[in-house]
Coordinates of C-alpha atoms in Angstrom, one line a residue:
M1 CA 6.8 -16.9 -5.0
A2 CA 7.9 -12.9 -5.2
G3 CA 6.1 -11.4 -2.1
T4 CA 5.9 -14.6 0.1
D5 CA 7.9 -15.6 3.1
K6 CA 6.9 -18.9 4.1
T7 CA 8.6 -19.0 7.4
R8 CA 6.0 -16.0 8.3
N9 CA 2.9 -17.8 7.6
Q10 CA 1.8 -17.6 11.1
Q11 CA -1.8 -16.3 12.1
L12 CA -1.3 -12.5 13.4
G13 CA -4.1 -12.7 15.9
P14 CA -7.5 -12.1 16.4
A15 CA -9.3 -11.2 12.8
P16 CA -12.7 -11.4 11.4
I17 CA -14.0 -14.5 9.5
T18 CA -14.0 -14.8 5.9
V19 CA -17.1 -16.7 4.6
L20 CA -17.7 -17.8 1.2
V21 CA -21.2 -18.4 0.4
N22 CA -21.9 -21.0 -2.4
P23 CA -18.6 -20.2 -4.0
Q24 CA -18.0 -22.2 -7.6
L25 CA -14.7 -22.5 -8.5
G26 CA -11.6 -23.6 -6.6
E27 CA -9.4 -21.0 -8.3
N28 CA -11.6 -18.3 -6.8
I29 CA -11.3 -19.8 -3.5
G30 CA -7.8 -19.8 -3.7
T31 CA -7.0 -16.5 -5.0
A32 CA -9.4 -15.3 -2.0
A33 CA -7.3 -17.0 0.4
R34 CA -4.3 -15.5 -1.2
A35 CA -6.0 -12.0 -0.9
M36 CA -6.7 -12.9 2.9
A37 CA -3.3 -13.6 3.6
N38 CA -2.1 -10.1 2.1
F39 CA -3.9 -8.3 5.0
G40 CA -3.9 -10.8 7.9
L41 CA -7.2 -12.9 7.5
H42 CA -6.6 -16.3 8.5
A43 CA -10.0 -17.7 9.2
L44 CA -11.8 -18.9 6.2
R45 CA -15.5 -20.9 6.1
L46 CA -17.3 -22.2 3.4
V47 CA -20.9 -22.4 3.0
D48 CA -22.1 -25.3 0.4
P49 CA -19.1 -25.0 -2.2
R50 CA -20.1 -25.9 -5.3
D51 CA -17.6 -28.3 -6.3
G52 CA -17.0 -29.9 -3.0
W53 CA -14.1 -29.7 -0.4
P54 CA -11.1 -30.0 -0.3
N55 CA -10.4 -28.8 -3.9
E56 CA -6.9 -29.2 -5.1
K57 CA -7.0 -26.2 -7.7
A58 CA -8.1 -23.9 -4.5
L59 CA -4.6 -25.1 -3.0
T60 CA -2.5 -24.4 -6.0
S61 CA -4.2 -21.2 -6.9
S62 CA -3.6 -19.7 -3.3
S63 CA -0.1 -18.7 -4.2
G64 CA 1.5 -19.9 -1.0
A65 CA -1.5 -19.2 1.5
N66 CA -1.9 -23.1 2.2
W67 CA -2.3 -22.6 5.7
I68 CA -5.8 -20.9 5.1
I69 CA -7.1 -23.6 2.6
E70 CA -6.0 -26.4 4.7
N71 CA -7.8 -25.0 8.1
A72 CA -10.7 -24.0 6.0
T73 CA -14.0 -25.3 7.3
V74 CA -17.1 -26.2 5.3
H75 CA -20.7 -25.8 6.5
A76 CA -24.0 -26.9 5.1
T77 CA -25.8 -23.6 5.5
L78 CA -24.9 -20.0 6.4
E79 CA -26.8 -20.0 9.9
E80 CA -24.6 -22.9 10.8
A81 CA -21.3 -21.2 9.5
L82 CA -22.5 -17.8 11.7
K83 CA -23.5 -19.5 14.8
D84 CA -20.6 -18.6 17.0
T85 CA -20.1 -14.9 15.9
H86 CA -21.5 -11.5 17.2
Y87 CA -21.4 -9.2 14.4
V88 CA -21.7 -10.0 10.7
Y89 CA -21.0 -7.9 7.7
A90 CA -22.3 -8.5 4.2
T91 CA -20.6 -7.3 1.3
T92 CA -23.0 -6.3 -1.8
A93 CA -22.5 -3.7 -4.9
R94 CA -26.5 -3.8 -5.4
P95 CA -29.2 -1.9 -3.5
R96 CA -31.1 -4.2 -1.7
G97 CA -34.4 -2.5 -0.7
M98 CA -34.2 -3.6 2.9
V99 CA -33.8 -1.6 6.2
K100 CA -30.5 -1.9 6.9
E101 CA -27.1 0.3 7.5
V102 CA -24.7 0.9 4.6
I103 CA -21.3 1.5 5.3
T104 CA -18.2 1.5 3.1
P105 CA -15.3 -0.6 3.5
E106 CA -13.3 2.1 5.3
Q107 CA -15.8 2.3 7.8
A108 CA -16.0 -1.5 8.1
G109 CA -12.5 -1.6 8.8
H110 CA -12.7 0.8 11.6
D111 CA -15.7 -0.9 13.3
M112 CA -14.3 -4.3 13.0
R113 CA -11.0 -3.0 15.0
A114 CA -12.9 -1.9 17.8
R115 CA -15.2 -4.9 18.0
I116 CA -12.1 -7.3 17.4
A117 CA -10.7 -5.3 20.3
R118 CA -13.6 -5.9 22.6
G119 CA -13.4 -9.7 22.3
E120 CA -16.4 -9.8 19.3
N121 CA -16.1 -12.6 16.8
L122 CA -16.9 -11.5 13.4
A123 CA -17.6 -12.4 10.0
I124 CA -17.4 -10.9 6.7
L125 CA -19.7 -12.6 4.0
F126 CA -19.0 -12.7 0.3
G127 CA -21.4 -14.0 -2.2
R128 CA -21.5 -16.1 -5.4
E129 CA -19.0 -15.4 -8.4
R130 CA -22.1 -14.5 -10.7
T131 CA -25.0 -13.4 -8.3
G132 CA -23.4 -12.2 -4.9
L133 CA -25.7 -13.0 -2.0
T134 CA -29.4 -13.1 -1.8
N135 CA -31.8 -11.0 0.1
D136 CA -32.1 -13.6 2.5
E137 CA -28.7 -14.5 3.0
I138 CA -28.0 -10.5 3.8
S139 CA -31.0 -10.5 6.2
L140 CA -29.0 -12.5 8.3
A141 CA -25.9 -9.9 8.6
D142 CA -26.1 -6.9 10.6
V143 CA -24.7 -4.1 8.3
I144 CA -24.2 -4.0 4.3
V145 CA -20.7 -2.8 3.1
T146 CA -20.7 -1.4 -0.1
A147 CA -17.7 0.1 -2.0
P148 CA -17.7 3.4 -4.0
V149 CA -17.0 1.8 -7.3
N150 CA -17.8 2.9 -10.8
P151 CA -21.6 2.6 -10.9
A152 CA -21.6 1.5 -14.5
F153 CA -19.1 -1.2 -13.8
A154 CA -19.6 -1.9 -10.1
S155 CA -18.9 -5.6 -10.3
L156 CA -16.1 -7.0 -8.1
N157 CA -14.5 -10.7 -8.2
I158 CA -14.5 -12.6 -5.0
A159 CA -10.7 -12.1 -4.5
Q160 CA -11.0 -8.4 -5.3
A161 CA -13.7 -7.8 -2.6
V162 CA -11.8 -9.9 -0.2
L163 CA -8.9 -7.8 -0.9
L164 CA -10.6 -4.2 -0.7
V165 CA -12.2 -5.2 2.5
G166 CA -9.2 -7.0 4.1
Y167 CA -7.0 -3.9 3.3
E168 CA -9.4 -1.6 5.5
W169 CA -9.1 -4.2 8.0
Y170 CA -5.5 -4.3 8.2
K171 CA -4.1 -0.9 7.1
D172 CA -4.1 0.8 10.5
Q173 CA -2.5 -1.8 12.3
A174 CA 0.3 -2.6 9.7
E175 CA 3.5 -1.9 11.4
T176 CA 5.8 -1.5 8.0
L177 CA 5.0 -1.2 4.1
G178 CA 5.5 -3.8 2.0
Q179 CA 8.1 -6.8 2.4
Q180 CA 11.3 -7.2 4.2
T181 CA 14.1 -9.0 2.0
P182 CA 17.4 -10.6 3.2
E183 CA 19.2 -7.4 2.5
L184 CA 16.7 -4.8 3.6
P185 CA 14.0 -4.1 6.1
A186 CA 10.7 -3.3 5.2
L187 CA 9.9 0.1 4.9
A188 CA 9.1 1.9 8.3
G189 CA 6.6 4.1 6.4
P190 CA 5.6 6.7 3.7
G191 CA 7.8 9.3 3.0
L192 CA 11.2 10.3 1.9
Q193 CA 13.6 7.2 1.8
T194 CA 17.2 8.0 2.8
P195 CA 18.8 4.5 2.5
D196 CA 22.8 4.9 3.5
T197 CA 22.7 8.7 3.7
R198 CA 20.3 11.0 5.6
P199 CA 18.6 14.2 4.8
A200 CA 21.0 17.2 4.5
T201 CA 21.3 19.6 7.3
K202 CA 20.6 23.3 6.5
E203 CA 24.5 24.1 6.9
E204 CA 25.3 21.7 4.2
L205 CA 22.5 23.0 1.9
Y206 CA 23.7 26.7 2.5
G207 CA 27.3 25.8 2.1
F208 CA 26.3 24.1 -1.5
L209 CA 24.1 27.3 -2.5
G210 CA 26.9 29.6 -1.3
H211 CA 29.3 27.6 -3.5
L212 CA 27.0 27.6 -6.4
E213 CA 26.4 31.4 -6.0
A214 CA 30.1 31.7 -6.2
E215 CA 30.8 30.0 -9.5
L216 CA 27.8 31.6 -11.0
D217 CA 29.4 34.9 -10.2
A218 CA 32.6 33.7 -11.5
A219 CA 31.1 32.6 -14.8
G220 CA 29.1 35.6 -15.2
F221 CA 25.6 34.1 -14.8
F222 CA 24.2 37.1 -13.0
K223 CA 23.9 39.5 -15.8
T224 CA 22.7 42.8 -14.0
D225 CA 22.9 43.3 -10.0
D226 CA 19.2 44.2 -9.7
K227 CA 18.2 40.9 -11.1
K228 CA 20.7 38.7 -9.0
P229 CA 18.7 38.9 -5.7
G230 CA 15.6 37.5 -7.1
M231 CA 17.5 34.8 -9.3
L232 CA 18.9 33.6 -6.1
R233 CA 15.8 33.6 -4.5
N234 CA 14.3 31.1 -7.1
I235 CA 17.5 29.0 -7.0
R236 CA 17.1 28.4 -3.3
N237 CA 13.7 27.8 -3.5
L238 CA 14.3 25.1 -6.0
F239 CA 16.8 23.3 -3.9
A240 CA 15.0 23.7 -0.7
R241 CA 11.8 22.1 -2.4
A242 CA 14.1 19.0 -3.4
E243 CA 14.7 18.0 0.1
L244 CA 18.2 17.0 -0.7
T245 CA 20.0 14.4 1.2
E246 CA 23.6 14.7 2.6
Q247 CA 25.0 12.6 -0.4
E248 CA 23.1 14.6 -3.0
V249 CA 24.5 17.8 -1.7
R250 CA 28.0 16.5 -2.0
S251 CA 27.4 15.1 -5.5
L252 CA 26.0 18.3 -6.4
R253 CA 29.1 20.5 -5.1
G254 CA 31.1 17.9 -7.2
I255 CA 29.5 18.6 -10.4
V256 CA 29.9 22.4 -9.9
S257 CA 33.4 21.9 -9.0
S258 CA 34.0 19.4 -12.1
L259 CA 32.5 21.9 -14.5
T260 CA 34.3 24.9 -13.2
R261 CA 37.8 22.9 -13.3
M262 CA 37.1 22.1 -16.9
H263 CA 36.2 25.8 -18.0
E264 CA 39.4 27.0 -16.1
R265 CA 41.4 24.1 -18.1
R266 CA 39.6 25.4 -21.0
R267 CA 40.5 29.2 -20.6
E268 CA 44.2 28.2 -19.5
A269 CA 44.5 26.2 -23.1
R270 CA 43.0 29.3 -24.9
E271 CA 45.3 31.7 -23.0
K272 CA 48.3 29.6 -24.0
G273 CA 47.4 29.3 -27.4
E274 CA 47.0 33.1 -27.4
G275 CA 50.3 33.4 -25.9

């Protein structure tokens, strides 16, 4: 499967427990497990799954997150599933009319990391596909997690909700971006990527700009002496913004040299023809 390295399906350390309450379809459990695996969540608890357990469709829909499905535990009640936890997050999109703190997934991610670091056992509750969690189920949680979604279309499916909360839990502890391949390591972080080259030094950039200015002068690009300084500033600013690599500077110098040689050959050919 693209983006899956089955040799690295090991658990990534302590993480919140994902609790699916009365999930209806095996496929939804499988896709939720896939979302868990994306972001380092590995403990899955199922409360009263409608179609029973184990469920072959959950396994085939997990896209390789087999270890999560195979290690999932089933519980008759939510209270039983939560009895060994210290703190519980309930996810919902709807206001509940109860006195309970509401936080965003981002705030939940920060809170989870702090609590896990203190050795607490955490659980994140996700409700039924159609109706979500009941108020009685939410009353067993310590805090509500609600995402800033389009109020006219606020419903998320289970896998989307798990993905959203899982991302916020995992993002600040991720050591790299994306996936490592046999050819290349995973990206170390956001920003300009310069494989097989490096950012150009100012000496290299200024050398190119001097080369370009000389050739533009020779070509009569600067129409008047009074306009030349402003035009040069614009050219320098243009290439400064580009954050050129050493390879790109060499390529640009090659382009200028090639164009210069072409014009010189044409001029020489014209002079010979006139001669």
